[in-house]
Amino acid sequence: KKLAADRVADGAAAGPPHGPDGKPLSFEKALARLEAIVAQLEDGKLTLEDSIARFEEGVVISRFLEGELGRAEKRVQELVESGGAVTTRPWDGDEGDHTDDDDDDDAL
């Protein structure tokens, strides 16, 4: 079994963290686990050794979540056709779309 410190060093490259059943955690379950770890650490009832172990687990989960969010951000980018070439730009959300619609209405 890999030590928690080794998992921290590997970061998200090792894949998703695993739950007590040995199955990989989904993003949502990993986030819930991180929240539980934070609550346990804030409670202050853990021994020093248990606190360090939870902290290490939290770092592994945090790095996994950060990686997943980065991948999701890349997937949300819009494709923009410019001069016949397809390029990408970051998605600016719905606000940009509504602003453009409002401008068109004013021109009529």
mmCIF file of N, CA and C in Angstrom:
data_model
loop_
_atom_site.group_PDB
_atom_site.id
_atom_site.type_symbol
_atom_site.label_atom_id
_atom_site.label_comp_id
_atom_site.label_asym_id
_atom_site.label_seq_id
_atom_site.Cartn_x
_atom_site.Cartn_y
_atom_site.Cartn_z
ATOM 1 N N LYS A 1 0.847 -1.187 0.000
ATOM 2 C CA LYS A 1 0.000 0.000 0.000
ATOM 3 C C LYS A 1 0.887 1.243 0.000
ATOM 4 N N LYS A 2 0.515 2.219 -0.812
ATOM 5 C CA LYS A 2 1.291 3.439 -0.954
ATOM 6 C C LYS A 2 1.068 4.344 0.256
ATOM 7 N N LEU A 3 2.128 4.946 0.743
ATOM 8 C CA LEU A 3 2.018 5.870 1.857
ATOM 9 C C LEU A 3 1.331 7.145 1.410
ATOM 10 N N ALA A 4 0.645 7.820 2.319
ATOM 11 C CA ALA A 4 -0.066 9.047 1.988
ATOM 12 C C ALA A 4 0.898 10.104 1.451
ATOM 13 N N ALA A 5 2.089 10.194 2.015
ATOM 14 C CA ALA A 5 3.075 11.175 1.546
ATOM 15 C C ALA A 5 3.469 10.909 0.100
ATOM 16 N N ASP A 6 3.551 9.633 -0.286
ATOM 17 C CA ASP A 6 3.862 9.291 -1.675
ATOM 18 C C ASP A 6 2.718 9.703 -2.594
ATOM 19 N N ARG A 7 1.473 9.535 -2.142
ATOM 20 C CA ARG A 7 0.317 9.935 -2.946
ATOM 21 C C ARG A 7 0.289 11.443 -3.118
ATOM 22 N N VAL A 8 0.672 12.190 -2.080
ATOM 23 C CA VAL A 8 0.722 13.645 -2.161
ATOM 24 C C VAL A 8 1.747 14.058 -3.202
ATOM 25 N N ALA A 9 2.909 13.409 -3.196
ATOM 26 C CA ALA A 9 3.962 13.741 -4.156
ATOM 27 C C ALA A 9 3.513 13.449 -5.583
ATOM 28 N N ASP A 10 2.745 12.378 -5.770
ATOM 29 C CA ASP A 10 2.263 12.023 -7.103
ATOM 30 C C ASP A 10 1.184 12.975 -7.586
ATOM 31 N N GLY A 11 0.408 13.528 -6.676
ATOM 32 C CA GLY A 11 -0.661 14.443 -7.036
ATOM 33 C C GLY A 11 -1.736 13.769 -7.849
ATOM 34 N N ALA A 12 -2.343 14.540 -8.735
ATOM 35 C CA ALA A 12 -3.461 14.037 -9.533
ATOM 36 C C ALA A 12 -2.993 13.101 -10.631
ATOM 37 N N ALA A 13 -1.693 13.019 -10.882
ATOM 38 C CA ALA A 13 -1.180 12.164 -11.952
ATOM 39 C C ALA A 13 -1.526 10.705 -11.705
ATOM 40 N N ALA A 14 -1.751 10.341 -10.461
ATOM 41 C CA ALA A 14 -2.058 8.958 -10.120
ATOM 42 C C ALA A 14 -3.518 8.615 -10.388
ATOM 43 N N GLY A 15 -4.313 9.587 -10.836
ATOM 44 C CA GLY A 15 -5.720 9.341 -11.090
ATOM 45 C C GLY A 15 -6.561 9.751 -9.908
ATOM 46 N N PRO A 16 -7.842 9.463 -9.978
ATOM 47 C CA PRO A 16 -8.728 9.890 -8.899
ATOM 48 C C PRO A 16 -8.449 9.149 -7.605
ATOM 49 N N PRO A 17 -8.671 9.819 -6.470
ATOM 50 C CA PRO A 17 -8.528 9.133 -5.183
ATOM 51 C C PRO A 17 -9.598 8.056 -5.057
ATOM 52 N N HIS A 18 -9.343 7.105 -4.190
ATOM 53 C CA HIS A 18 -10.261 5.981 -3.993
ATOM 54 C C HIS A 18 -10.963 6.092 -2.652
ATOM 55 N N GLY A 19 -12.203 5.628 -2.641
ATOM 56 C CA GLY A 19 -12.987 5.614 -1.420
ATOM 57 C C GLY A 19 -12.656 4.395 -0.580
ATOM 58 N N PRO A 20 -13.310 4.250 0.563
ATOM 59 C CA PRO A 20 -13.063 3.116 1.448
ATOM 60 C C PRO A 20 -13.356 1.771 0.788
ATOM 61 N N ASP A 21 -14.235 1.782 -0.233
ATOM 62 C CA ASP A 21 -14.568 0.539 -0.928
ATOM 63 C C ASP A 21 -13.559 0.196 -2.020
ATOM 64 N N GLY A 22 -12.554 1.063 -2.204
ATOM 65 C CA GLY A 22 -11.522 0.822 -3.208
ATOM 66 C C GLY A 22 -11.861 1.338 -4.587
ATOM 67 N N LYS A 23 -13.070 1.877 -4.761
ATOM 68 C CA LYS A 23 -13.491 2.407 -6.060
ATOM 69 C C LYS A 23 -13.056 3.865 -6.190
ATOM 70 N N PRO A 24 -12.715 4.302 -7.412
ATOM 71 C CA PRO A 24 -12.349 5.711 -7.620
ATOM 72 C C PRO A 24 -13.511 6.635 -7.268
ATOM 73 N N LEU A 25 -13.191 7.749 -6.659
ATOM 74 C CA LEU A 25 -14.212 8.723 -6.290
ATOM 75 C C LEU A 25 -14.560 9.603 -7.486
ATOM 76 N N SER A 26 -15.841 9.901 -7.632
ATOM 77 C CA SER A 26 -16.272 10.881 -8.631
ATOM 78 C C SER A 26 -15.884 12.263 -8.104
ATOM 79 N N PHE A 27 -16.000 13.268 -8.954
ATOM 80 C CA PHE A 27 -15.709 14.640 -8.530
ATOM 81 C C PHE A 27 -16.573 15.004 -7.321
ATOM 82 N N GLU A 28 -17.856 14.704 -7.413
ATOM 83 C CA GLU A 28 -18.786 15.078 -6.350
ATOM 84 C C GLU A 28 -18.469 14.367 -5.036
ATOM 85 N N LYS A 29 -18.149 13.081 -5.120
ATOM 86 C CA LYS A 29 -17.821 12.341 -3.902
ATOM 87 C C LYS A 29 -16.480 12.793 -3.328
ATOM 88 N N ALA A 30 -15.534 13.134 -4.198
ATOM 89 C CA ALA A 30 -14.239 13.629 -3.734
ATOM 90 C C ALA A 30 -14.418 14.972 -3.023
ATOM 91 N N LEU A 31 -15.268 15.831 -3.571
ATOM 92 C CA LEU A 31 -15.535 17.117 -2.942
ATOM 93 C C LEU A 31 -16.189 16.931 -1.574
ATOM 94 N N ALA A 32 -17.147 16.016 -1.500
ATOM 95 C CA ALA A 32 -17.807 15.733 -0.217
ATOM 96 C C ALA A 32 -16.800 15.185 0.795
ATOM 97 N N ARG A 33 -15.893 14.322 0.340
ATOM 98 C CA ARG A 33 -14.867 13.766 1.236
ATOM 99 C C ARG A 33 -13.955 14.878 1.732
ATOM 100 N N LEU A 34 -13.570 15.796 0.848
ATOM 101 C CA LEU A 34 -12.713 16.908 1.258
ATOM 102 C C LEU A 34 -13.412 17.767 2.304
ATOM 103 N N GLU A 35 -14.700 18.016 2.104
ATOM 104 C CA GLU A 35 -15.469 18.791 3.084
ATOM 105 C C GLU A 35 -15.510 18.075 4.430
ATOM 106 N N ALA A 36 -15.647 16.754 4.418
ATOM 107 C CA ALA A 36 -15.663 15.971 5.664
ATOM 108 C C ALA A 36 -14.306 16.043 6.357
ATOM 109 N N ILE A 37 -13.243 15.984 5.575
ATOM 110 C CA ILE A 37 -11.892 16.070 6.139
ATOM 111 C C ILE A 37 -11.692 17.426 6.811
ATOM 112 N N VAL A 38 -12.110 18.493 6.140
ATOM 113 C CA VAL A 38 -11.977 19.839 6.711
ATOM 114 C C VAL A 38 -12.743 19.927 8.028
ATOM 115 N N ALA A 39 -13.954 19.371 8.059
ATOM 116 C CA ALA A 39 -14.752 19.394 9.293
ATOM 117 C C ALA A 39 -14.045 18.640 10.414
ATOM 118 N N GLN A 40 -13.455 17.482 10.091
ATOM 119 C CA GLN A 40 -12.735 16.705 11.107
ATOM 120 C C GLN A 40 -11.527 17.475 11.636
ATOM 121 N N LEU A 41 -10.805 18.117 10.734
ATOM 122 C CA LEU A 41 -9.624 18.876 11.164
ATOM 123 C C LEU A 41 -10.024 20.088 12.000
ATOM 124 N N GLU A 42 -11.106 20.746 11.630
ATOM 125 C CA GLU A 42 -11.573 21.904 12.388
ATOM 126 C C GLU A 42 -12.113 21.517 13.753
ATOM 127 N N ASP A 43 -12.647 20.304 13.873
ATOM 128 C CA ASP A 43 -13.197 19.819 15.135
ATOM 129 C C ASP A 43 -12.115 19.727 16.207
ATOM 130 N N GLY A 44 -10.901 19.384 15.805
ATOM 131 C CA GLY A 44 -9.787 19.335 16.742
ATOM 132 C C GLY A 44 -9.741 18.109 17.633
ATOM 133 N N LYS A 45 -10.533 17.099 17.359
ATOM 134 C CA LYS A 45 -10.572 15.910 18.205
ATOM 135 C C LYS A 45 -9.645 14.794 17.720
ATOM 136 N N LEU A 46 -9.027 14.959 16.544
ATOM 137 C CA LEU A 46 -8.125 13.928 16.017
ATOM 138 C C LEU A 46 -6.773 14.002 16.710
ATOM 139 N N THR A 47 -6.116 12.865 16.764
ATOM 140 C CA THR A 47 -4.738 12.860 17.263
ATOM 141 C C THR A 47 -3.855 13.557 16.233
ATOM 142 N N LEU A 48 -2.643 13.889 16.613
ATOM 143 C CA LEU A 48 -1.725 14.536 15.689
ATOM 144 C C LEU A 48 -1.489 13.660 14.467
ATOM 145 N N GLU A 49 -1.257 12.376 14.695
ATOM 146 C CA GLU A 49 -0.993 11.443 13.593
ATOM 147 C C GLU A 49 -2.200 11.341 12.655
ATOM 148 N N ASP A 50 -3.406 11.257 13.218
ATOM 149 C CA ASP A 50 -4.614 11.210 12.396
ATOM 150 C C ASP A 50 -4.827 12.527 11.646
ATOM 151 N N SER A 51 -4.521 13.640 12.294
ATOM 152 C CA SER A 51 -4.647 14.946 11.645
ATOM 153 C C SER A 51 -3.721 15.045 10.442
ATOM 154 N N ILE A 52 -2.494 14.579 10.589
ATOM 155 C CA ILE A 52 -1.536 14.612 9.480
ATOM 156 C C ILE A 52 -2.013 13.715 8.344
ATOM 157 N N ALA A 53 -2.526 12.535 8.692
ATOM 158 C CA ALA A 53 -3.025 11.614 7.669
ATOM 159 C C ALA A 53 -4.204 12.234 6.918
ATOM 160 N N ARG A 54 -5.135 12.881 7.634
ATOM 161 C CA ARG A 54 -6.286 13.519 6.982
ATOM 162 C C ARG A 54 -5.825 14.683 6.108
ATOM 163 N N PHE A 55 -4.839 15.439 6.615
ATOM 164 C CA PHE A 55 -4.321 16.557 5.842
ATOM 165 C C PHE A 55 -3.711 16.070 4.526
ATOM 166 N N GLU A 56 -2.930 14.999 4.602
ATOM 167 C CA GLU A 56 -2.320 14.427 3.390
ATOM 168 C C GLU A 56 -3.397 13.957 2.416
ATOM 169 N N GLU A 57 -4.409 13.291 2.938
ATOM 170 C CA GLU A 57 -5.510 12.838 2.090
ATOM 171 C C GLU A 57 -6.209 14.033 1.448
ATOM 172 N N GLY A 58 -6.395 15.090 2.225
ATOM 173 C CA GLY A 58 -7.027 16.301 1.710
ATOM 174 C C GLY A 58 -6.234 16.944 0.586
ATOM 175 N N VAL A 59 -4.912 16.941 0.712
ATOM 176 C CA VAL A 59 -4.067 17.511 -0.343
ATOM 177 C C VAL A 59 -4.211 16.700 -1.626
ATOM 178 N N VAL A 60 -4.210 15.383 -1.519
ATOM 179 C CA VAL A 60 -4.381 14.516 -2.691
ATOM 180 C C VAL A 60 -5.717 14.809 -3.360
ATOM 181 N N ILE A 61 -6.777 14.865 -2.570
ATOM 182 C CA ILE A 61 -8.109 15.120 -3.116
ATOM 183 C C ILE A 61 -8.177 16.516 -3.721
ATOM 184 N N SER A 62 -7.598 17.495 -3.052
ATOM 185 C CA SER A 62 -7.600 18.863 -3.552
ATOM 186 C C SER A 62 -6.910 18.959 -4.908
ATOM 187 N N ARG A 63 -5.793 18.292 -5.064
ATOM 188 C CA ARG A 63 -5.079 18.308 -6.347
ATOM 189 C C ARG A 63 -5.898 17.613 -7.432
ATOM 190 N N PHE A 64 -6.560 16.534 -7.076
ATOM 191 C CA PHE A 64 -7.436 15.845 -8.030
ATOM 192 C C PHE A 64 -8.554 16.778 -8.481
ATOM 193 N N LEU A 65 -9.216 17.444 -7.527
ATOM 194 C CA LEU A 65 -10.317 18.342 -7.846
ATOM 195 C C LEU A 65 -9.845 19.504 -8.718
ATOM 196 N N GLU A 66 -8.682 20.038 -8.403
ATOM 197 C CA GLU A 66 -8.124 21.136 -9.191
ATOM 198 C C GLU A 66 -7.882 20.697 -10.634
ATOM 199 N N GLY A 67 -7.346 19.503 -10.801
ATOM 200 C CA GLY A 67 -7.116 18.968 -12.137
ATOM 201 C C GLY A 67 -8.412 18.763 -12.897
ATOM 202 N N GLU A 68 -9.423 18.246 -12.213
ATOM 203 C CA GLU A 68 -10.726 18.030 -12.848
ATOM 204 C C GLU A 68 -11.362 19.356 -13.266
ATOM 205 N N LEU A 69 -11.233 20.371 -12.417
ATOM 206 C CA LEU A 69 -11.792 21.678 -12.765
ATOM 207 C C LEU A 69 -11.067 22.279 -13.966
ATOM 208 N N GLY A 70 -9.760 22.089 -14.027
ATOM 209 C CA GLY A 70 -8.988 22.571 -15.171
ATOM 210 C C GLY A 70 -9.423 21.898 -16.462
ATOM 211 N N ARG A 71 -9.634 20.591 -16.393
ATOM 212 C CA ARG A 71 -10.104 19.863 -17.577
ATOM 213 C C ARG A 71 -11.509 20.328 -17.981
ATOM 214 N N ALA A 72 -12.362 20.556 -17.000
ATOM 215 C CA ALA A 72 -13.725 21.014 -17.302
ATOM 216 C C ALA A 72 -13.690 22.399 -17.937
ATOM 217 N N GLU A 73 -12.825 23.262 -17.448
ATOM 218 C CA GLU A 73 -12.716 24.608 -18.008
ATOM 219 C C GLU A 73 -12.314 24.550 -19.483
ATOM 220 N N LYS A 74 -11.393 23.675 -19.807
ATOM 221 C CA LYS A 74 -10.962 23.530 -21.196
ATOM 222 C C LYS A 74 -12.098 23.025 -22.074
ATOM 223 N N ARG A 75 -12.922 22.136 -21.534
ATOM 224 C CA ARG A 75 -14.036 21.572 -22.309
ATOM 225 C C ARG A 75 -15.124 22.598 -22.563
ATOM 226 N N VAL A 76 -15.227 23.622 -21.699
ATOM 227 C CA VAL A 76 -16.289 24.602 -21.801
ATOM 228 C C VAL A 76 -15.935 25.713 -22.797
ATOM 229 N N GLN A 77 -14.730 25.703 -23.315
ATOM 230 C CA GLN A 77 -14.342 26.738 -24.271
ATOM 231 C C GLN A 77 -15.217 26.667 -25.516
ATOM 232 N N GLU A 78 -15.541 27.829 -26.025
ATOM 233 C CA GLU A 78 -16.360 27.900 -27.234
ATOM 234 C C GLU A 78 -15.473 27.776 -28.468
ATOM 235 N N LEU A 79 -16.025 27.157 -29.511
ATOM 236 C CA LEU A 79 -15.377 27.172 -30.818
ATOM 237 C C LEU A 79 -15.830 28.430 -31.538
ATOM 238 N N VAL A 80 -14.885 29.142 -32.080
ATOM 239 C CA VAL A 80 -15.202 30.369 -32.785
ATOM 240 C C VAL A 80 -14.622 30.282 -34.191
ATOM 241 N N GLU A 81 -15.459 30.536 -35.176
ATOM 242 C CA GLU A 81 -14.977 30.492 -36.550
ATOM 243 C C GLU A 81 -14.547 31.900 -36.947
ATOM 244 N N SER A 82 -13.292 32.014 -37.355
ATOM 245 C CA SER A 82 -12.739 33.311 -37.696
ATOM 246 C C SER A 82 -11.934 33.211 -38.982
ATOM 247 N N GLY A 83 -12.392 33.862 -40.031
ATOM 248 C CA GLY A 83 -11.670 33.853 -41.296
ATOM 249 C C GLY A 83 -11.508 32.467 -41.890
ATOM 250 N N GLY A 84 -12.462 31.601 -41.695
ATOM 251 C CA GLY A 84 -12.381 30.250 -42.231
ATOM 252 C C GLY A 84 -11.608 29.292 -41.342
ATOM 253 N N ALA A 85 -10.855 29.804 -40.388
ATOM 254 C CA ALA A 85 -10.085 28.951 -39.470
ATOM 255 C C ALA A 85 -10.856 28.812 -38.165
ATOM 256 N N VAL A 86 -10.854 27.636 -37.623
ATOM 257 C CA VAL A 86 -11.534 27.405 -36.350
ATOM 258 C C VAL A 86 -10.541 27.644 -35.235
ATOM 259 N N THR A 87 -10.897 28.527 -34.328
ATOM 260 C CA THR A 87 -10.060 28.821 -33.169
ATOM 261 C C THR A 87 -10.898 28.640 -31.921
ATOM 262 N N THR A 88 -10.282 28.713 -30.775
ATOM 263 C CA THR A 88 -11.025 28.638 -29.514
ATOM 264 C C THR A 88 -10.758 29.891 -28.711
ATOM 265 N N ARG A 89 -11.731 30.218 -27.875
ATOM 266 C CA ARG A 89 -11.549 31.291 -26.903
ATOM 267 C C ARG A 89 -12.296 30.873 -25.649
ATOM 268 N N PRO A 90 -11.906 31.391 -24.509
ATOM 269 C CA PRO A 90 -12.606 31.013 -23.274
ATOM 270 C C PRO A 90 -14.072 31.416 -23.356
ATOM 271 N N TRP A 91 -14.933 30.599 -22.788
ATOM 272 C CA TRP A 91 -16.356 30.874 -22.749
ATOM 273 C C TRP A 91 -16.576 32.064 -21.845
ATOM 274 N N ASP A 92 -17.275 33.087 -22.316
ATOM 275 C CA ASP A 92 -17.489 34.279 -21.503
ATOM 276 C C ASP A 92 -18.835 34.260 -20.790
ATOM 277 N N GLY A 93 -19.525 33.170 -20.865
ATOM 278 C CA GLY A 93 -20.773 33.026 -20.125
ATOM 279 C C GLY A 93 -21.947 33.625 -20.857
ATOM 280 N N ASP A 94 -23.081 33.602 -20.209
ATOM 281 C CA ASP A 94 -24.318 34.076 -20.813
ATOM 282 C C ASP A 94 -24.391 35.593 -20.882
ATOM 283 N N GLU A 95 -23.674 36.286 -20.000
ATOM 284 C CA GLU A 95 -23.749 37.745 -19.981
ATOM 285 C C GLU A 95 -23.346 38.337 -21.316
ATOM 286 N N GLY A 96 -22.278 37.837 -21.907
ATOM 287 C CA GLY A 96 -21.832 38.330 -23.205
ATOM 288 C C GLY A 96 -22.887 38.132 -24.264
ATOM 289 N N ASP A 97 -23.593 37.010 -24.214
ATOM 290 C CA ASP A 97 -24.642 36.747 -25.184
ATOM 291 C C ASP A 97 -25.804 37.717 -25.029
ATOM 292 N N HIS A 98 -26.214 38.012 -23.791
ATOM 293 C CA HIS A 98 -27.335 38.915 -23.561
ATOM 294 C C HIS A 98 -26.977 40.333 -23.960
ATOM 295 N N THR A 99 -25.746 40.744 -23.707
ATOM 296 C CA THR A 99 -25.307 42.089 -24.057
ATOM 297 C C THR A 99 -25.378 42.281 -25.565
ATOM 298 N N ASP A 100 -24.934 41.275 -26.319
ATOM 299 C CA ASP A 100 -24.986 41.351 -27.765
ATOM 300 C C ASP A 100 -26.424 41.455 -28.253
ATOM 301 N N ASP A 101 -27.339 40.699 -27.638
ATOM 302 C CA ASP A 101 -28.743 40.718 -28.020
ATOM 303 C C ASP A 101 -29.352 42.100 -27.757
ATOM 304 N N ASP A 102 -28.987 42.698 -26.636
ATOM 305 C CA ASP A 102 -29.504 44.009 -26.291
ATOM 306 C C ASP A 102 -29.035 45.053 -27.280
ATOM 307 N N ASP A 103 -27.775 44.967 -27.716
ATOM 308 C CA ASP A 103 -27.228 45.904 -28.683
ATOM 309 C C ASP A 103 -27.964 45.810 -30.003
ATOM 310 N N ASP A 104 -28.311 44.584 -30.434
ATOM 311 C CA ASP A 104 -29.025 44.390 -31.680
ATOM 312 C C ASP A 104 -30.412 45.025 -31.611
ATOM 313 N N ASP A 105 -31.078 44.922 -30.456
ATOM 314 C CA ASP A 105 -32.405 45.469 -30.301
ATOM 315 C C ASP A 105 -32.378 46.995 -30.394
ATOM 316 N N ASP A 106 -31.337 47.615 -29.860
ATOM 317 C CA ASP A 106 -31.216 49.063 -29.880
ATOM 318 C C ASP A 106 -31.028 49.592 -31.295
ATOM 319 N N ALA A 107 -30.380 48.792 -32.149
ATOM 320 C CA ALA A 107 -30.101 49.236 -33.514
ATOM 321 C C ALA A 107 -31.351 49.231 -34.375
ATOM 322 N N LEU A 108 -32.392 48.504 -33.979
ATOM 323 C CA LEU A 108 -33.614 48.430 -34.794
ATOM 324 C C LEU A 108 -34.450 49.607 -34.606
#
